[in-house]
Amino acid sequence: FIPELPEGDFAVETRVLAGSNLTTTIEAVQKSSKILLDRFPEIQRIVGKIGSSEIPIDPMPLDAADMIINLKDKTEWTSAKTWEELSQKMQDTLTNYFPGVTFSFQYPVAMRFNELMTGVKQDVACKIYGENLDTLAFYAEKIGQNIKNIEGITDIFVEKVQGLPQIIIQFKRDQLSKYGLTVQTLNDYIQACYAGLYTGVVYEGEKRFDLVIKIQDHLRNQISELQNLLIPLPNGNAIPLHLVAEVITLNSVNQIQREDGKRRIFIGFNIQNRDVESVVQDVKEVLKKKVKLPTGYWESFGGTYENLETAKARLMIAVPVALIIIGILLFIAFQSLKLTFMIYSVIPLSAIGGIISLSLRDMPFSISAGIGFIALFGIAVLNGIVLISEFQKIQKQNPQWSLEEIVKKGSNHRLRPVLMTAMVASLGFLPMALSTGNGAEVQRPLATVVIGGLLIATFLTLFLLPLIYKMFYHFSFSFRKPKTFVLVALFMLVYLGSMAQTPITWQQALDTAVKNHAILKSYALKKDYHQTLQKTYLEIPRTQLNLDIGQFNSIFWDNKLSINQSFAFPTYYARQKEYLQKVYEGSVHKFDLQEIEIKKQVLKTYWYYVILKEKQRLFHELDSVYKVFDKIYQIRWEKGDINKSEKQLLELQKSRFEILLQQNQLELMNAGLMFEWLLQSPQKNVPQTLTLKFDYLVSQDTNVLQKHPYKKIFENQVETYQSFTKVQQTKRLPELGLGYNNTSIIGKGADDIYYPLSRRFQYFQLGIGIPIFQHAQSNYVKAAKIQEQISQTDLQNIQYQLKNEYLQAWNLYDISLKYLQKFEQEILPKSKQLLEVMQKRFQNGDIAVTEMFLTLQQYVETQMNYLETVQKYNEAVIQCYYYQNQ
């Protein structure tokens, strides 16, 4: 959407026939480089790049190359005056010399940006999505042929998905048995010829080399050599390979490209001397008239057109926001809604001049022009403020004057400032408008809008604004409280910001919901909680410290210090660790289950929203049909061709249609709110509506249920209760205890020696706690075993339940798919054709209102039944997606 800037060089994407080898590509690049250097003195050097680097940030096949053409300064050019003219001459020269080789001229940085954004190097990419590669290649070629004559399209490139030659060897099994050979024997000989056969080792000093036998390189691509390859027979004779196998060369698949899980092929083209949007619209018209894709295939446009759509969506917010801010500032300055709207009237006047100036210079609208309009609005409003302020000032100084006198006097006083404001800005932008140097493509639209807009706006402002002031000064239109207007304006500003919607794919919606949803964040914290609890398995009881003071040995006051520590039996800690690990694993499975539950809700809401959008489109289509129907009905009613009952029937149908439309709007709004809650993203996102069906690979194999988190939770419960039972069993084992005592014994001992307080005595204790009374703990163990049996029973039940529900979902998917195919191949085309025929007959007066009404009602029911079938199909696929745990 930004004007293309000449970068001083050309990048030429060069492609030879698909499947060509490196030698062919090098030869094409060298020859084309030599021709360009000989014919165009503007070229300084040409560098070719083929293949990928060691770090494959720019992967390319061997049949593609990039020629970077370094050009001299533009002052030294002799063959052309403009970049477009020079590239076109180079393009024509190469095309004449190298038929079958495609050359696409672009600028190096622009080409890389195109490739980063859309995966293709051209300005615009028409992408076709579908299943069959042959069908994709056929329609891609057809589109390329039909759009090549559209004005502005150059360098058309149709992606090649086929054309890679492959040698196919098909064994004649009857001949193999005749000669006593096996398939393995032939495979070994063919592998030895092409891949090589290890036969031994060769030593050169300390160096060691594998000895491999294979056919010579120049014979590898000659099919005749392979056909005459001698195969030894068990009897010692040898026969050529073509007697027991058919050796042929076929063109196979060259590459397979995918986007969002769907196969795609693209038609890329560059645009010259036209704007992107009109070219793409012409391409869409050609596709609509001449190329109708089959069911299950659709197209989309990327590249600069995709950027254009994004930029337009942002400008739809940025421009109104800028205008609202201007209005708020004007209201704050004048404290009058009436005067604000008077000054605001200069904005459309200035926009007229900007549009006319762009048209006169044959420039398309771009980001630069949009910024020019915003700047133009500011300068134009400034002129309006100058005039209105002067009118207000004169009116305060001379209240007895009439409005006509005030307007004349104020216009005379402010004629010079208004003209100076416009002239200074216009003259300041004049060099940019006439610029031809680097960056002129960005400068010229901006300056053209400002200069042209100011010239027209100044003229109209000096004539129309005084008249508007005189005519509407006494018009009463203001809020009692100025703050109210400011609050309303701020509310509109916030509302416009909240209306920004970004379409996202279903995969992006899933990623956003998983990242942002509060429920998943809560379950993630629960995982962290149980992970932290795992470290508590080595929980040791508190250490007991005792201090005894008293006469427990003699009449003297002694003291005794003791330390005691108890431990569970060692196996308890290992069992407890295992049990806490199982509890943590259970929290992980619960998180996984909650994640796929959220994904399931997101997908249901996403595709429900898509179906509602399609119903809305259908209602709008029917609305246009009803309008035509209504006009014809009015004419026939006036002529008396329609009776009163037919009129009532038509009005009843119109009322029913209005109710359906209102219901659809309400359901669409609720689905959008539900989608926002599931994603919980600060940005307002809506589902993409490129396709109605959730095309996802569904398998009938019930083995996919083995990894489902719901089953994992019940399996974990069995393991958890088993671990818990072991923990309860270890509690029946003895406890261990350690103790240390340090005491004084004041007085004489048996050895008739007096021991004072400072003389201490110490000893250690070892203890064991024997669980004699185990009745309660035995019942704990029994209860844990019962709980273990319950969990095993629940696991068996959930396995049957999951299998049954999955098969039901698959059966619904299979039936819905068959119904959809019947709808798309037979019912819908016939219904559409019948409606068109009946419309023409009704317009010609051949059928009555009742017949037309019944046809229309049948068409609506057919379309609604189709959408309900698509919805059931999507729900079945989503259910299978849920069980496949993808």
PDB file of C-alpha atoms in Angstrom, residues 178-421:
ATOM      1  CA  LYS A 178      10.425 -67.916 -15.093  1.00  0.00           C
ATOM      2  CA  TYR A 179      14.120 -67.047 -14.632  1.00  0.00           C
ATOM      3  CA  GLY A 180      14.204 -67.973 -10.939  1.00  0.00           C
ATOM      4  CA  LEU A 181      14.803 -64.419  -9.724  1.00  0.00           C
ATOM      5  CA  THR A 182      13.322 -62.548  -6.781  1.00  0.00           C
ATOM      6  CA  VAL A 183      12.352 -58.902  -6.336  1.00  0.00           C
ATOM      7  CA  GLN A 184      14.957 -58.538  -3.586  1.00  0.00           C
ATOM      8  CA  THR A 185      17.712 -59.687  -5.953  1.00  0.00           C
ATOM      9  CA  LEU A 186      16.797 -57.079  -8.577  1.00  0.00           C
ATOM     10  CA  ASN A 187      16.499 -54.365  -5.915  1.00  0.00           C
ATOM     11  CA  ASP A 188      19.994 -55.190  -4.677  1.00  0.00           C
ATOM     12  CA  TYR A 189      21.520 -54.860  -8.170  1.00  0.00           C
ATOM     13  CA  ILE A 190      19.692 -51.593  -8.921  1.00  0.00           C
ATOM     14  CA  GLN A 191      20.668 -50.183  -5.544  1.00  0.00           C
ATOM     15  CA  ALA A 192      24.284 -51.144  -6.181  1.00  0.00           C
ATOM     16  CA  CYS A 193      24.228 -49.276  -9.513  1.00  0.00           C
ATOM     17  CA  TYR A 194      22.757 -46.026  -8.213  1.00  0.00           C
ATOM     18  CA  ALA A 195      23.288 -45.808  -4.467  1.00  0.00           C
ATOM     19  CA  GLY A 196      26.488 -47.898  -4.414  1.00  0.00           C
ATOM     20  CA  LEU A 197      27.340 -51.199  -2.763  1.00  0.00           C
ATOM     21  CA  TYR A 198      29.879 -51.472   0.057  1.00  0.00           C
ATOM     22  CA  THR A 199      32.371 -54.251  -0.752  1.00  0.00           C
ATOM     23  CA  GLY A 200      35.387 -53.667   1.469  1.00  0.00           C
ATOM     24  CA  VAL A 201      37.990 -51.248   2.854  1.00  0.00           C
ATOM     25  CA  VAL A 202      41.051 -49.657   1.230  1.00  0.00           C
ATOM     26  CA  TYR A 203      43.996 -48.467   3.341  1.00  0.00           C
ATOM     27  CA  GLU A 204      46.494 -45.759   2.365  1.00  0.00           C
ATOM     28  CA  GLY A 205      48.891 -45.550   5.254  1.00  0.00           C
ATOM     29  CA  GLU A 206      46.740 -44.684   8.260  1.00  0.00           C
ATOM     30  CA  LYS A 207      43.870 -43.469   6.081  1.00  0.00           C
ATOM     31  CA  ARG A 208      40.910 -45.749   5.599  1.00  0.00           C
ATOM     32  CA  PHE A 209      38.409 -45.591   2.719  1.00  0.00           C
ATOM     33  CA  ASP A 210      35.257 -47.596   1.990  1.00  0.00           C
ATOM     34  CA  LEU A 211      35.324 -49.476  -1.310  1.00  0.00           C
ATOM     35  CA  VAL A 212      31.989 -48.895  -3.112  1.00  0.00           C
ATOM     36  CA  ILE A 213      30.978 -50.061  -6.580  1.00  0.00           C
ATOM     37  CA  LYS A 214      28.405 -48.277  -8.780  1.00  0.00           C
ATOM     38  CA  ILE A 215      27.921 -47.327 -12.426  1.00  0.00           C
ATOM     39  CA  GLN A 216      29.659 -44.270 -13.855  1.00  0.00           C
ATOM     40  CA  ASP A 217      28.003 -40.880 -13.340  1.00  0.00           C
ATOM     41  CA  HIS A 218      27.480 -40.106 -17.044  1.00  0.00           C
ATOM     42  CA  LEU A 219      25.506 -43.357 -17.428  1.00  0.00           C
ATOM     43  CA  ARG A 220      23.170 -42.793 -14.473  1.00  0.00           C
ATOM     44  CA  ASN A 221      20.639 -40.678 -16.413  1.00  0.00           C
ATOM     45  CA  GLN A 222      20.641 -42.860 -19.530  1.00  0.00           C
ATOM     46  CA  ILE A 223      17.632 -45.108 -19.351  1.00  0.00           C
ATOM     47  CA  SER A 224      19.048 -47.415 -22.037  1.00  0.00           C
ATOM     48  CA  GLU A 225      22.001 -48.304 -19.793  1.00  0.00           C
ATOM     49  CA  LEU A 226      19.640 -49.309 -17.022  1.00  0.00           C
ATOM     50  CA  GLN A 227      17.467 -51.340 -19.396  1.00  0.00           C
ATOM     51  CA  ASN A 228      20.529 -53.302 -20.581  1.00  0.00           C
ATOM     52  CA  LEU A 229      21.891 -53.869 -17.075  1.00  0.00           C
ATOM     53  CA  LEU A 230      22.947 -57.555 -16.889  1.00  0.00           C
ATOM     54  CA  ILE A 231      21.335 -59.538 -14.094  1.00  0.00           C
ATOM     55  CA  PRO A 232      23.077 -62.844 -13.137  1.00  0.00           C
ATOM     56  CA  LEU A 233      20.851 -65.927 -13.086  1.00  0.00           C
ATOM     57  CA  PRO A 234      21.123 -68.819 -10.591  1.00  0.00           C
ATOM     58  CA  ASN A 235      22.470 -71.071 -13.401  1.00  0.00           C
ATOM     59  CA  GLY A 236      25.403 -68.729 -14.078  1.00  0.00           C
ATOM     60  CA  ASN A 237      24.021 -66.995 -17.164  1.00  0.00           C
ATOM     61  CA  ALA A 238      22.951 -63.297 -17.313  1.00  0.00           C
ATOM     62  CA  ILE A 239      20.012 -61.464 -18.905  1.00  0.00           C
ATOM     63  CA  PRO A 240      19.334 -57.728 -19.449  1.00  0.00           C
ATOM     64  CA  LEU A 241      17.019 -56.016 -16.997  1.00  0.00           C
ATOM     65  CA  HIS A 242      14.394 -55.101 -19.627  1.00  0.00           C
ATOM     66  CA  LEU A 243      13.453 -58.795 -19.968  1.00  0.00           C
ATOM     67  CA  VAL A 244      12.202 -58.953 -16.364  1.00  0.00           C
ATOM     68  CA  ALA A 245      11.247 -55.321 -15.723  1.00  0.00           C
ATOM     69  CA  GLU A 246       9.778 -52.334 -17.578  1.00  0.00           C
ATOM     70  CA  VAL A 247      11.948 -49.225 -17.210  1.00  0.00           C
ATOM     71  CA  ILE A 248      10.231 -45.912 -18.073  1.00  0.00           C
ATOM     72  CA  THR A 249      10.646 -42.202 -17.310  1.00  0.00           C
ATOM     73  CA  LEU A 250       7.663 -40.248 -15.964  1.00  0.00           C
ATOM     74  CA  ASN A 251       7.150 -36.693 -14.785  1.00  0.00           C
ATOM     75  CA  SER A 252       6.353 -36.767 -11.088  1.00  0.00           C
ATOM     76  CA  VAL A 253       5.522 -34.244  -8.362  1.00  0.00           C
ATOM     77  CA  ASN A 254       8.092 -31.500  -8.048  1.00  0.00           C
ATOM     78  CA  GLN A 255       6.933 -29.971  -4.769  1.00  0.00           C
ATOM     79  CA  ILE A 256       3.886 -29.781  -2.465  1.00  0.00           C
ATOM     80  CA  GLN A 257       3.137 -26.504  -0.676  1.00  0.00           C
ATOM     81  CA  ARG A 258       0.714 -26.196   2.225  1.00  0.00           C
ATOM     82  CA  GLU A 259      -0.899 -23.348   4.165  1.00  0.00           C
ATOM     83  CA  ASP A 260      -3.026 -23.900   7.274  1.00  0.00           C
ATOM     84  CA  GLY A 261      -2.834 -27.630   6.594  1.00  0.00           C
ATOM     85  CA  LYS A 262      -4.274 -27.337   3.061  1.00  0.00           C
ATOM     86  CA  ARG A 263      -2.465 -27.927  -0.224  1.00  0.00           C
ATOM     87  CA  ARG A 264      -2.066 -24.780  -2.270  1.00  0.00           C
ATOM     88  CA  ILE A 265      -0.618 -23.465  -5.515  1.00  0.00           C
ATOM     89  CA  PHE A 266      -0.119 -19.813  -6.414  1.00  0.00           C
ATOM     90  CA  ILE A 267      -0.113 -17.557  -9.445  1.00  0.00           C
ATOM     91  CA  GLY A 268       2.180 -14.598  -8.781  1.00  0.00           C
ATOM     92  CA  PHE A 269       2.358 -11.387 -10.786  1.00  0.00           C
ATOM     93  CA  ASN A 270       3.746  -7.878 -10.538  1.00  0.00           C
ATOM     94  CA  ILE A 271       1.797  -4.679 -11.176  1.00  0.00           C
ATOM     95  CA  GLN A 272       2.916  -1.667 -13.218  1.00  0.00           C
ATOM     96  CA  ASN A 273       1.190   1.677 -13.874  1.00  0.00           C
ATOM     97  CA  ARG A 274      -1.977   0.679 -12.012  1.00  0.00           C
ATOM     98  CA  ASP A 275      -3.176   0.457  -8.435  1.00  0.00           C
ATOM     99  CA  VAL A 276      -3.329  -2.914  -6.738  1.00  0.00           C
ATOM    100  CA  GLU A 277      -7.008  -2.924  -5.805  1.00  0.00           C
ATOM    101  CA  SER A 278      -8.401  -2.308  -9.296  1.00  0.00           C
ATOM    102  CA  VAL A 279      -6.112  -4.985 -10.768  1.00  0.00           C
ATOM    103  CA  VAL A 280      -7.212  -7.555  -8.188  1.00  0.00           C
ATOM    104  CA  GLN A 281     -10.856  -6.636  -8.788  1.00  0.00           C
ATOM    105  CA  ASP A 282     -10.333  -7.258 -12.517  1.00  0.00           C
ATOM    106  CA  VAL A 283      -8.726 -10.614 -11.701  1.00  0.00           C
ATOM    107  CA  LYS A 284     -11.714 -11.544  -9.516  1.00  0.00           C
ATOM    108  CA  GLU A 285     -14.087 -10.653 -12.326  1.00  0.00           C
ATOM    109  CA  VAL A 286     -12.134 -12.877 -14.728  1.00  0.00           C
ATOM    110  CA  LEU A 287     -12.206 -15.745 -12.221  1.00  0.00           C
ATOM    111  CA  LYS A 288     -15.924 -15.282 -11.710  1.00  0.00           C
ATOM    112  CA  LYS A 289     -16.719 -15.338 -15.430  1.00  0.00           C
ATOM    113  CA  LYS A 290     -14.139 -17.667 -16.985  1.00  0.00           C
ATOM    114  CA  VAL A 291     -12.721 -19.876 -14.214  1.00  0.00           C
ATOM    115  CA  LYS A 292     -15.146 -21.547 -11.838  1.00  0.00           C
ATOM    116  CA  LEU A 293     -13.360 -23.665  -9.272  1.00  0.00           C
ATOM    117  CA  PRO A 294     -14.951 -27.007  -8.339  1.00  0.00           C
ATOM    118  CA  THR A 295     -16.421 -27.727  -4.934  1.00  0.00           C
ATOM    119  CA  GLY A 296     -13.773 -27.922  -2.225  1.00  0.00           C
ATOM    120  CA  TYR A 297     -11.421 -25.511  -4.017  1.00  0.00           C
ATOM    121  CA  TRP A 298     -11.178 -21.802  -3.301  1.00  0.00           C
ATOM    122  CA  GLU A 299      -8.869 -18.866  -3.937  1.00  0.00           C
ATOM    123  CA  SER A 300      -7.448 -16.009  -1.862  1.00  0.00           C
ATOM    124  CA  PHE A 301      -5.179 -13.074  -2.616  1.00  0.00           C
ATOM    125  CA  GLY A 302      -1.992 -12.207  -0.740  1.00  0.00           C
ATOM    126  CA  GLY A 303       0.965  -9.871  -1.081  1.00  0.00           C
ATOM    127  CA  THR A 304       0.467  -6.137  -1.422  1.00  0.00           C
ATOM    128  CA  TYR A 305      -3.289  -6.660  -1.826  1.00  0.00           C
ATOM    129  CA  GLU A 306      -3.407  -8.285   1.616  1.00  0.00           C
ATOM    130  CA  ASN A 307      -1.459  -5.317   2.996  1.00  0.00           C
ATOM    131  CA  LEU A 308      -3.907  -2.996   1.248  1.00  0.00           C
ATOM    132  CA  GLU A 309      -6.881  -4.627   2.980  1.00  0.00           C
ATOM    133  CA  THR A 310      -5.142  -4.402   6.354  1.00  0.00           C
ATOM    134  CA  ALA A 311      -4.176  -0.755   5.807  1.00  0.00           C
ATOM    135  CA  LYS A 312      -7.701   0.140   4.702  1.00  0.00           C
ATOM    136  CA  ALA A 313      -9.098  -1.408   7.872  1.00  0.00           C
ATOM    137  CA  ARG A 314      -6.676   0.664   9.957  1.00  0.00           C
ATOM    138  CA  LEU A 315      -7.430   3.862   8.021  1.00  0.00           C
ATOM    139  CA  MET A 316     -11.131   3.273   8.656  1.00  0.00           C
ATOM    140  CA  ILE A 317     -10.205   3.766  12.308  1.00  0.00           C
ATOM    141  CA  ALA A 318      -7.373   6.314  12.058  1.00  0.00           C
ATOM    142  CA  VAL A 319      -9.177   8.876   9.872  1.00  0.00           C
ATOM    143  CA  PRO A 320     -12.426   8.997  11.930  1.00  0.00           C
ATOM    144  CA  VAL A 321     -10.338   9.193  15.107  1.00  0.00           C
ATOM    145  CA  ALA A 322      -8.394  12.156  13.670  1.00  0.00           C
ATOM    146  CA  LEU A 323     -11.646  13.902  12.680  1.00  0.00           C
ATOM    147  CA  ILE A 324     -13.188  13.285  16.086  1.00  0.00           C
ATOM    148  CA  ILE A 325     -10.122  14.695  17.838  1.00  0.00           C
ATOM    149  CA  ILE A 326     -10.315  17.802  15.601  1.00  0.00           C
ATOM    150  CA  GLY A 327     -13.989  18.164  16.532  1.00  0.00           C
ATOM    151  CA  ILE A 328     -13.259  17.841  20.264  1.00  0.00           C
ATOM    152  CA  LEU A 329     -10.536  20.472  20.097  1.00  0.00           C
ATOM    153  CA  LEU A 330     -12.789  22.829  18.150  1.00  0.00           C
ATOM    154  CA  PHE A 331     -15.584  22.410  20.668  1.00  0.00           C
ATOM    155  CA  ILE A 332     -13.200  23.063  23.551  1.00  0.00           C
ATOM    156  CA  ALA A 333     -11.998  26.233  21.777  1.00  0.00           C
ATOM    157  CA  PHE A 334     -15.420  27.703  20.868  1.00  0.00           C
ATOM    158  CA  GLN A 335     -17.728  26.056  23.458  1.00  0.00           C
ATOM    159  CA  SER A 336     -20.371  25.849  20.727  1.00  0.00           C
ATOM    160  CA  LEU A 337     -21.517  22.848  18.772  1.00  0.00           C
ATOM    161  CA  LYS A 338     -22.922  25.116  16.051  1.00  0.00           C
ATOM    162  CA  LEU A 339     -19.602  26.894  15.432  1.00  0.00           C
ATOM    163  CA  THR A 340     -17.777  23.556  15.541  1.00  0.00           C
ATOM    164  CA  PHE A 341     -19.878  22.199  12.695  1.00  0.00           C
ATOM    165  CA  MET A 342     -19.440  25.419  10.720  1.00  0.00           C
ATOM    166  CA  ILE A 343     -15.649  25.092  10.850  1.00  0.00           C
ATOM    167  CA  TYR A 344     -15.976  21.378  10.227  1.00  0.00           C
ATOM    168  CA  SER A 345     -17.586  22.140   6.881  1.00  0.00           C
ATOM    169  CA  VAL A 346     -14.177  23.093   5.423  1.00  0.00           C
ATOM    170  CA  ILE A 347     -13.013  19.461   5.718  1.00  0.00           C
ATOM    171  CA  PRO A 348     -15.147  18.080   2.840  1.00  0.00           C
ATOM    172  CA  LEU A 349     -14.292  21.213   0.838  1.00  0.00           C
ATOM    173  CA  SER A 350     -10.575  20.497   1.213  1.00  0.00           C
ATOM    174  CA  ALA A 351     -11.075  16.789   0.465  1.00  0.00           C
ATOM    175  CA  ILE A 352     -12.625  17.717  -2.900  1.00  0.00           C
ATOM    176  CA  GLY A 353      -9.432  19.526  -3.920  1.00  0.00           C
ATOM    177  CA  GLY A 354      -7.205  16.652  -2.811  1.00  0.00           C
ATOM    178  CA  ILE A 355      -9.185  14.095  -4.826  1.00  0.00           C
ATOM    179  CA  ILE A 356      -9.217  16.286  -7.936  1.00  0.00           C
ATOM    180  CA  SER A 357      -5.447  16.918  -7.721  1.00  0.00           C
ATOM    181  CA  LEU A 358      -4.700  13.189  -7.425  1.00  0.00           C
ATOM    182  CA  SER A 359      -6.927  12.501 -10.417  1.00  0.00           C
ATOM    183  CA  LEU A 360      -5.274  15.212 -12.540  1.00  0.00           C
ATOM    184  CA  ARG A 361      -1.805  13.794 -11.849  1.00  0.00           C
ATOM    185  CA  ASP A 362      -3.028  10.200 -12.393  1.00  0.00           C
ATOM    186  CA  MET A 363      -1.921   9.051  -8.934  1.00  0.00           C
ATOM    187  CA  PRO A 364      -3.614   6.228  -7.002  1.00  0.00           C
ATOM    188  CA  PHE A 365      -4.621   6.627  -3.366  1.00  0.00           C
ATOM    189  CA  SER A 366      -1.891   5.399  -1.009  1.00  0.00           C
ATOM    190  CA  ILE A 367      -0.675   5.741   2.560  1.00  0.00           C
ATOM    191  CA  SER A 368       1.252   8.869   1.568  1.00  0.00           C
ATOM    192  CA  ALA A 369      -1.910  10.414   0.126  1.00  0.00           C
ATOM    193  CA  GLY A 370      -3.845   9.443   3.256  1.00  0.00           C
ATOM    194  CA  ILE A 371      -1.312  11.229   5.476  1.00  0.00           C
ATOM    195  CA  GLY A 372      -1.563  14.201   3.103  1.00  0.00           C
ATOM    196  CA  PHE A 373      -5.335  14.324   3.626  1.00  0.00           C
ATOM    197  CA  ILE A 374      -4.915  14.337   7.419  1.00  0.00           C
ATOM    198  CA  ALA A 375      -2.403  17.211   7.159  1.00  0.00           C
ATOM    199  CA  LEU A 376      -4.733  18.992   4.718  1.00  0.00           C
ATOM    200  CA  PHE A 377      -7.653  18.732   7.128  1.00  0.00           C
ATOM    201  CA  GLY A 378      -5.593  20.397   9.863  1.00  0.00           C
ATOM    202  CA  ILE A 379      -4.502  23.358   7.668  1.00  0.00           C
ATOM    203  CA  ALA A 380      -8.012  23.807   6.249  1.00  0.00           C
ATOM    204  CA  VAL A 381      -9.534  23.817   9.721  1.00  0.00           C
ATOM    205  CA  LEU A 382      -6.966  26.444  10.737  1.00  0.00           C
ATOM    206  CA  ASN A 383      -8.288  28.754   7.980  1.00  0.00           C
ATOM    207  CA  GLY A 384     -11.817  28.174   9.222  1.00  0.00           C
ATOM    208  CA  ILE A 385     -10.781  29.050  12.769  1.00  0.00           C
ATOM    209  CA  VAL A 386      -9.184  32.285  11.544  1.00  0.00           C
ATOM    210  CA  LEU A 387     -12.402  33.406   9.843  1.00  0.00           C
ATOM    211  CA  ILE A 388     -14.866  32.298  12.536  1.00  0.00           C
ATOM    212  CA  SER A 389     -12.733  33.823  15.309  1.00  0.00           C
ATOM    213  CA  GLU A 390     -12.702  37.151  13.475  1.00  0.00           C
ATOM    214  CA  PHE A 391     -16.478  37.068  13.019  1.00  0.00           C
ATOM    215  CA  GLN A 392     -16.933  36.392  16.735  1.00  0.00           C
ATOM    216  CA  LYS A 393     -14.530  39.180  17.677  1.00  0.00           C
ATOM    217  CA  ILE A 394     -16.255  41.801  15.477  1.00  0.00           C
ATOM    218  CA  GLN A 395     -19.656  40.742  16.770  1.00  0.00           C
ATOM    219  CA  LYS A 396     -18.584  41.296  20.390  1.00  0.00           C
ATOM    220  CA  GLN A 397     -17.068  44.699  19.582  1.00  0.00           C
ATOM    221  CA  ASN A 398     -20.047  45.864  17.459  1.00  0.00           C
ATOM    222  CA  PRO A 399     -23.198  44.117  18.694  1.00  0.00           C
ATOM    223  CA  GLN A 400     -25.413  46.551  16.743  1.00  0.00           C
ATOM    224  CA  TRP A 401     -24.012  45.405  13.365  1.00  0.00           C
ATOM    225  CA  SER A 402     -25.939  43.034  11.147  1.00  0.00           C
ATOM    226  CA  LEU A 403     -24.594  39.592  10.243  1.00  0.00           C
ATOM    227  CA  GLU A 404     -23.978  40.738   6.665  1.00  0.00           C
ATOM    228  CA  GLU A 405     -21.783  43.635   7.851  1.00  0.00           C
ATOM    229  CA  ILE A 406     -19.915  41.356  10.268  1.00  0.00           C
ATOM    230  CA  VAL A 407     -19.231  38.781   7.531  1.00  0.00           C
ATOM    231  CA  LYS A 408     -18.040  41.372   5.012  1.00  0.00           C
ATOM    232  CA  LYS A 409     -15.786  43.152   7.532  1.00  0.00           C
ATOM    233  CA  GLY A 410     -14.324  39.902   8.913  1.00  0.00           C
ATOM    234  CA  SER A 411     -13.674  38.456   5.442  1.00  0.00           C
ATOM    235  CA  ASN A 412     -11.831  41.615   4.405  1.00  0.00           C
ATOM    236  CA  HIS A 413      -9.729  41.598   7.588  1.00  0.00           C
ATOM    237  CA  ARG A 414      -8.751  37.927   7.310  1.00  0.00           C
ATOM    238  CA  LEU A 415      -8.338  37.645   3.549  1.00  0.00           C
ATOM    239  CA  ARG A 416      -4.556  38.143   3.740  1.00  0.00           C
ATOM    240  CA  PRO A 417      -3.914  35.698   6.682  1.00  0.00           C
ATOM    241  CA  VAL A 418      -6.006  32.997   5.001  1.00  0.00           C
ATOM    242  CA  LEU A 419      -4.202  33.416   1.697  1.00  0.00           C
ATOM    243  CA  MET A 420      -0.816  33.490   3.414  1.00  0.00           C
ATOM    244  CA  THR A 421      -1.571  30.297   5.329  1.00  0.00           C
TER     245      THR A 421
END
